[in-house]
Amino acid sequence: MFQMSSQQIIDDVSNTVKNVGFLETLSTKIGQYSGAAINRLFSIYKDQDKSEYTVFLSRYLTEKICVQTGCEQFTRSLVHFCTMHHPVAKGLMLEDLFFMVVHHQGLALHVRGEDAQEAWQAAPVVTCLIPLTKGVVESQSCDFWVRPPDFNHPGYDGVFLSRSRKLVRFVQVTAAKDHDLKLQYFKELIDNLVLVGFPVQRIEICFIVLRKDLECFKVSKVLGQGSLEQYGFAKGKERRSIRVMGVELI
């Protein structure tokens, strides 16, 4: 692998994932002595008690598996693994699982301060760099999600774009009990969308948390106050316009 370029590795991994039709079945054949080809996609981790645990080889691979194959049951087991043994990775796995679900089947969310659930319909997830090009924005004829590929993207994890509703919905998926709100990054993307001709009339900023953390989650620091004032986010009162939504993914 060290003799291959990054692009060759990405292409090789992507082709492997495309040919995985029975991931949940083959995942039972993982291990040091497994002869299954699927073994190439996993690594083995030994815990302090010497027990062996199996995880995807990389986060890039995790994302490809989640969004492309939609093997929800197996992905849930990985999230449980991270919850138990890798607390830092828990949020990353939760993010991957969120995008897998909204891509394949849609999602029901509990909204803090409201009695009824809100349903988000399934929509394609497009991974691409920010700022967005006119070509990317115009390539989708229906509603779609944009997910930046860079690790720990500032401000938000993804954005939902609906041309018909003139809606831009930012999401930050977190397993933490609190999170900063960095409005300057939202403003940068809004300006970018206006520049490439996307109609922006309504903006939503949503923190996606675990259902059990819905009531206790809080927005800690608010940076860039006043950046979205023209879209209804009153300066100094942005917390009131933020939506906190709970999901039951794990």
CSV table of C-alpha atoms in Angstrom, one decimal, residues 1-244:
chain,number,residue,atom,x,y,z
A,1,MET,CA,0.0,0.0,0.0
A,2,PHE,CA,2.9,2.4,0.7
A,3,GLN,CA,3.9,2.2,-2.9
A,4,MET,CA,0.6,3.5,-4.0
A,5,SER,CA,-0.6,7.1,-4.4
A,6,SER,CA,-3.4,8.4,-2.3
A,7,GLN,CA,-5.7,8.4,-5.3
A,8,GLN,CA,-4.9,4.8,-6.1
A,9,ILE,CA,-5.7,3.8,-2.6
A,10,ILE,CA,-9.0,5.7,-2.7
A,11,ASP,CA,-9.9,4.1,-6.0
A,12,ASP,CA,-9.0,0.6,-4.7
A,13,VAL,CA,-11.0,1.0,-1.5
A,14,SER,CA,-14.0,2.5,-3.5
A,15,ASN,CA,-14.0,-0.4,-5.9
A,16,THR,CA,-13.9,-2.9,-3.1
A,17,VAL,CA,-16.8,-1.3,-1.4
A,18,LYS,CA,-18.8,-1.3,-4.6
A,19,ASN,CA,-18.4,-5.1,-4.8
A,20,VAL,CA,-19.5,-5.7,-1.3
A,21,GLY,CA,-23.0,-7.1,-1.6
A,22,PHE,CA,-23.3,-9.0,1.7
A,23,LEU,CA,-21.3,-7.0,4.2
A,24,GLU,CA,-23.4,-8.0,7.2
A,25,THR,CA,-22.9,-11.7,6.4
A,26,LEU,CA,-19.2,-11.5,5.6
A,27,SER,CA,-18.5,-9.4,8.6
A,28,THR,CA,-18.9,-12.6,10.7
A,29,LYS,CA,-15.9,-14.0,8.9
A,30,ILE,CA,-13.5,-11.3,10.0
A,31,GLY,CA,-10.4,-12.1,11.9
A,32,GLN,CA,-6.7,-12.9,11.8
A,33,TYR,CA,-7.2,-16.2,10.0
A,34,SER,CA,-10.1,-15.2,7.8
A,35,GLY,CA,-9.7,-16.0,4.1
A,36,ALA,CA,-12.6,-13.7,3.1
A,37,ALA,CA,-11.7,-10.8,0.8
A,38,ILE,CA,-13.8,-8.6,3.1
A,39,ASN,CA,-11.0,-8.9,5.6
A,40,ARG,CA,-9.1,-6.2,3.7
A,41,LEU,CA,-11.6,-3.6,4.9
A,42,PHE,CA,-11.1,-4.1,8.6
A,43,SER,CA,-8.5,-3.9,11.3
A,44,ILE,CA,-8.3,-5.6,14.7
A,45,TYR,CA,-8.0,-3.7,17.9
A,46,LYS,CA,-7.0,-5.3,21.2
A,47,ASP,CA,-8.6,-3.7,24.3
A,48,GLN,CA,-6.9,-3.5,27.7
A,49,ASP,CA,-8.5,-6.8,28.7
A,50,LYS,CA,-6.8,-8.4,25.7
A,51,SER,CA,-10.2,-8.9,23.9
A,52,GLU,CA,-10.2,-8.4,20.2
A,53,TYR,CA,-12.5,-5.9,18.5
A,54,THR,CA,-13.0,-5.3,14.8
A,55,VAL,CA,-13.3,-1.9,13.2
A,56,PHE,CA,-13.2,-0.4,9.8
A,57,LEU,CA,-9.7,0.3,8.5
A,58,SER,CA,-10.3,4.1,8.3
A,59,ARG,CA,-12.9,6.8,8.7
A,60,TYR,CA,-12.9,7.3,4.9
A,61,LEU,CA,-13.9,3.6,4.6
A,62,THR,CA,-16.5,4.0,7.3
A,63,GLU,CA,-18.1,6.9,5.4
A,64,LYS,CA,-18.1,4.9,2.1
A,65,ILE,CA,-19.7,1.9,3.7
A,66,CYS,CA,-22.4,3.9,5.5
A,67,VAL,CA,-23.5,6.1,2.6
A,68,GLN,CA,-23.0,3.7,-0.3
A,69,THR,CA,-24.2,0.4,1.1
A,70,GLY,CA,-26.5,1.5,3.9
A,71,CYS,CA,-25.7,-1.6,6.0
A,72,GLU,CA,-27.4,-0.1,9.1
A,73,GLN,CA,-27.3,-3.1,11.4
A,74,PHE,CA,-23.6,-3.6,11.1
A,75,THR,CA,-22.9,0.1,11.3
A,76,ARG,CA,-24.9,0.3,14.5
A,77,SER,CA,-22.6,-2.3,16.0
A,78,LEU,CA,-19.6,-0.2,15.2
A,79,VAL,CA,-21.2,2.8,16.9
A,80,HIS,CA,-21.7,0.7,20.0
A,81,PHE,CA,-18.1,-0.3,19.8
A,82,CYS,CA,-17.0,3.4,19.7
A,83,THR,CA,-19.4,4.2,22.5
A,84,MET,CA,-17.9,1.6,24.7
A,85,HIS,CA,-14.2,1.7,23.8
A,86,HIS,CA,-13.5,4.9,21.9
A,87,PRO,CA,-15.5,7.8,23.4
A,88,VAL,CA,-13.6,10.4,21.1
A,89,ALA,CA,-14.7,8.5,18.0
A,90,LYS,CA,-18.3,8.3,19.1
A,91,GLY,CA,-19.2,11.6,17.6
A,92,LEU,CA,-17.6,10.8,14.3
A,93,MET,CA,-19.4,7.5,14.0
A,94,LEU,CA,-22.7,9.2,14.9
A,95,GLU,CA,-22.1,11.7,12.1
A,96,ASP,CA,-21.5,8.8,9.6
A,97,LEU,CA,-24.6,7.0,10.7
A,98,PHE,CA,-26.7,10.2,10.4
A,99,PHE,CA,-25.7,10.7,6.8
A,100,MET,CA,-26.3,7.1,6.0
A,101,VAL,CA,-29.8,7.2,7.3
A,102,VAL,CA,-30.8,10.5,5.7
A,103,HIS,CA,-29.4,9.3,2.4
A,104,HIS,CA,-31.1,5.9,2.3
A,105,GLN,CA,-34.3,6.1,4.3
A,106,GLY,CA,-34.9,9.6,5.8
A,107,LEU,CA,-35.2,10.4,9.5
A,108,ALA,CA,-37.7,11.2,12.2
A,109,LEU,CA,-36.4,13.9,14.7
A,110,HIS,CA,-37.6,15.0,18.1
A,111,VAL,CA,-37.6,18.9,18.2
A,112,ARG,CA,-36.9,20.5,21.5
A,113,GLY,CA,-39.8,22.7,22.6
A,114,GLU,CA,-42.2,21.0,20.3
A,115,ASP,CA,-44.6,18.0,20.9
A,116,ALA,CA,-44.7,16.6,17.4
A,117,GLN,CA,-41.8,14.9,15.6
A,118,GLU,CA,-40.4,16.3,12.3
A,119,ALA,CA,-39.8,14.0,9.4
A,120,TRP,CA,-36.9,14.5,6.9
A,121,GLN,CA,-37.3,12.7,3.7
A,122,ALA,CA,-34.4,10.7,2.2
A,123,ALA,CA,-32.2,12.8,-0.1
A,124,PRO,CA,-28.8,12.2,-1.9
A,125,VAL,CA,-25.6,13.0,0.0
A,126,VAL,CA,-22.9,14.6,-2.1
A,127,THR,CA,-19.4,14.8,-0.7
A,128,CYS,CA,-17.6,17.9,-2.0
A,129,LEU,CA,-15.3,20.7,-1.0
A,130,ILE,CA,-16.5,24.1,0.3
A,131,PRO,CA,-16.9,26.6,-1.3
A,132,LEU,CA,-19.3,25.1,-3.7
A,133,THR,CA,-19.0,25.5,-7.5
A,134,LYS,CA,-21.9,26.4,-9.7
A,135,GLY,CA,-21.5,23.0,-11.4
A,136,VAL,CA,-22.1,21.1,-8.1
A,137,VAL,CA,-25.1,23.2,-7.2
A,138,GLU,CA,-26.7,22.8,-10.6
A,139,SER,CA,-25.8,19.1,-10.9
A,140,GLN,CA,-28.7,18.1,-8.6
A,141,SER,CA,-32.3,18.5,-9.9
A,142,CYS,CA,-33.9,17.6,-6.5
A,143,ASP,CA,-33.2,18.4,-2.9
A,144,PHE,CA,-29.8,17.1,-1.7
A,145,TRP,CA,-27.2,17.2,1.1
A,146,VAL,CA,-23.7,18.5,0.9
A,147,ARG,CA,-21.1,17.0,3.2
A,148,PRO,CA,-17.6,18.5,3.3
A,149,PRO,CA,-14.9,15.8,3.1
A,150,ASP,CA,-12.4,17.5,5.5
A,151,PHE,CA,-12.1,16.2,9.1
A,152,ASN,CA,-13.8,18.4,11.7
A,153,HIS,CA,-15.2,21.0,9.2
A,154,PRO,CA,-15.6,24.3,11.1
A,155,GLY,CA,-19.2,25.4,12.0
A,156,TYR,CA,-21.2,22.5,10.6
A,157,ASP,CA,-21.0,18.9,9.4
A,158,GLY,CA,-23.4,19.2,6.4
A,159,VAL,CA,-25.9,21.3,4.7
A,160,PHE,CA,-29.3,20.5,3.1
A,161,LEU,CA,-30.2,22.4,-0.1
A,162,SER,CA,-33.7,22.7,-1.4
A,163,ARG,CA,-34.0,24.9,-4.5
A,164,SER,CA,-37.8,24.6,-4.6
A,165,ARG,CA,-38.2,25.8,-1.0
A,166,LYS,CA,-35.2,28.2,-1.2
A,167,LEU,CA,-34.1,26.5,2.0
A,168,VAL,CA,-30.5,26.1,3.4
A,169,ARG,CA,-30.4,23.8,6.4
A,170,PHE,CA,-27.1,23.5,8.3
A,171,VAL,CA,-26.6,20.5,10.6
A,172,GLN,CA,-24.0,19.9,13.3
A,173,VAL,CA,-24.1,16.3,14.5
A,174,THR,CA,-22.7,15.9,18.0
A,175,ALA,CA,-22.5,13.4,20.8
A,176,ALA,CA,-21.4,16.2,23.2
A,177,LYS,CA,-23.5,17.9,25.8
A,178,ASP,CA,-22.6,21.4,24.5
A,179,HIS,CA,-21.2,22.9,21.4
A,180,ASP,CA,-20.0,26.3,20.1
A,181,LEU,CA,-21.9,28.2,17.4
A,182,LYS,CA,-19.6,29.7,14.8
A,183,LEU,CA,-21.8,31.9,12.6
A,184,GLN,CA,-19.0,33.2,10.4
A,185,TYR,CA,-18.7,29.9,8.6
A,186,PHE,CA,-22.5,29.8,7.9
A,187,LYS,CA,-22.3,33.3,6.4
A,188,GLU,CA,-19.4,32.3,4.2
A,189,LEU,CA,-21.4,29.4,2.6
A,190,ILE,CA,-24.5,31.6,2.3
A,191,ASP,CA,-22.5,34.2,0.4
A,192,ASN,CA,-21.0,31.4,-1.7
A,193,LEU,CA,-24.5,30.0,-2.6
A,194,VAL,CA,-25.8,33.4,-3.6
A,195,LEU,CA,-22.7,33.9,-5.8
A,196,VAL,CA,-23.4,30.7,-7.7
A,197,GLY,CA,-27.0,31.5,-8.2
A,198,PHE,CA,-28.7,29.4,-5.5
A,199,PRO,CA,-31.9,31.0,-4.2
A,200,VAL,CA,-31.5,31.6,-0.4
A,201,GLN,CA,-34.6,32.8,1.4
A,202,ARG,CA,-34.8,30.6,4.5
A,203,ILE,CA,-32.0,29.4,6.8
A,204,GLU,CA,-32.1,26.7,9.5
A,205,ILE,CA,-29.3,25.8,11.9
A,206,CYS,CA,-29.9,22.5,13.6
A,207,PHE,CA,-27.8,20.7,16.3
A,208,ILE,CA,-28.5,17.0,16.0
A,209,VAL,CA,-28.0,15.2,19.3
A,210,LEU,CA,-28.8,11.9,20.8
A,211,ARG,CA,-32.4,11.7,22.0
A,212,LYS,CA,-31.4,11.2,25.6
A,213,ASP,CA,-29.4,14.5,25.5
A,214,LEU,CA,-32.1,16.6,23.8
A,215,GLU,CA,-33.2,18.5,26.9
A,216,CYS,CA,-29.7,19.0,28.5
A,217,PHE,CA,-27.8,20.0,25.4
A,218,LYS,CA,-26.8,23.7,25.3
A,219,VAL,CA,-25.1,26.1,22.9
A,220,SER,CA,-22.0,27.4,24.7
A,221,LYS,CA,-20.2,30.2,22.9
A,222,VAL,CA,-21.7,32.1,20.0
A,223,LEU,CA,-19.1,33.6,17.6
A,224,GLY,CA,-19.7,35.9,14.7
A,225,GLN,CA,-22.9,37.5,16.2
A,226,GLY,CA,-24.9,39.5,13.6
A,227,SER,CA,-23.6,37.5,10.6
A,228,LEU,CA,-27.0,36.2,9.7
A,229,GLU,CA,-29.1,39.2,10.8
A,230,GLN,CA,-30.7,39.7,7.4
A,231,TYR,CA,-32.0,36.1,7.5
A,232,GLY,CA,-33.9,36.5,10.8
A,233,PHE,CA,-31.1,35.7,13.3
A,234,ALA,CA,-31.2,38.7,15.6
A,235,LYS,CA,-27.8,39.9,16.7
A,236,GLY,CA,-27.0,38.7,20.2
A,237,LYS,CA,-30.1,36.5,20.3
A,238,GLU,CA,-29.1,33.8,17.8
A,239,ARG,CA,-29.6,31.0,20.4
A,240,ARG,CA,-33.3,31.6,20.2
A,241,SER,CA,-33.3,30.8,16.5
A,242,ILE,CA,-31.3,27.6,16.7
A,243,ARG,CA,-33.1,24.2,16.5
A,244,VAL,CA,-32.0,21.4,18.7
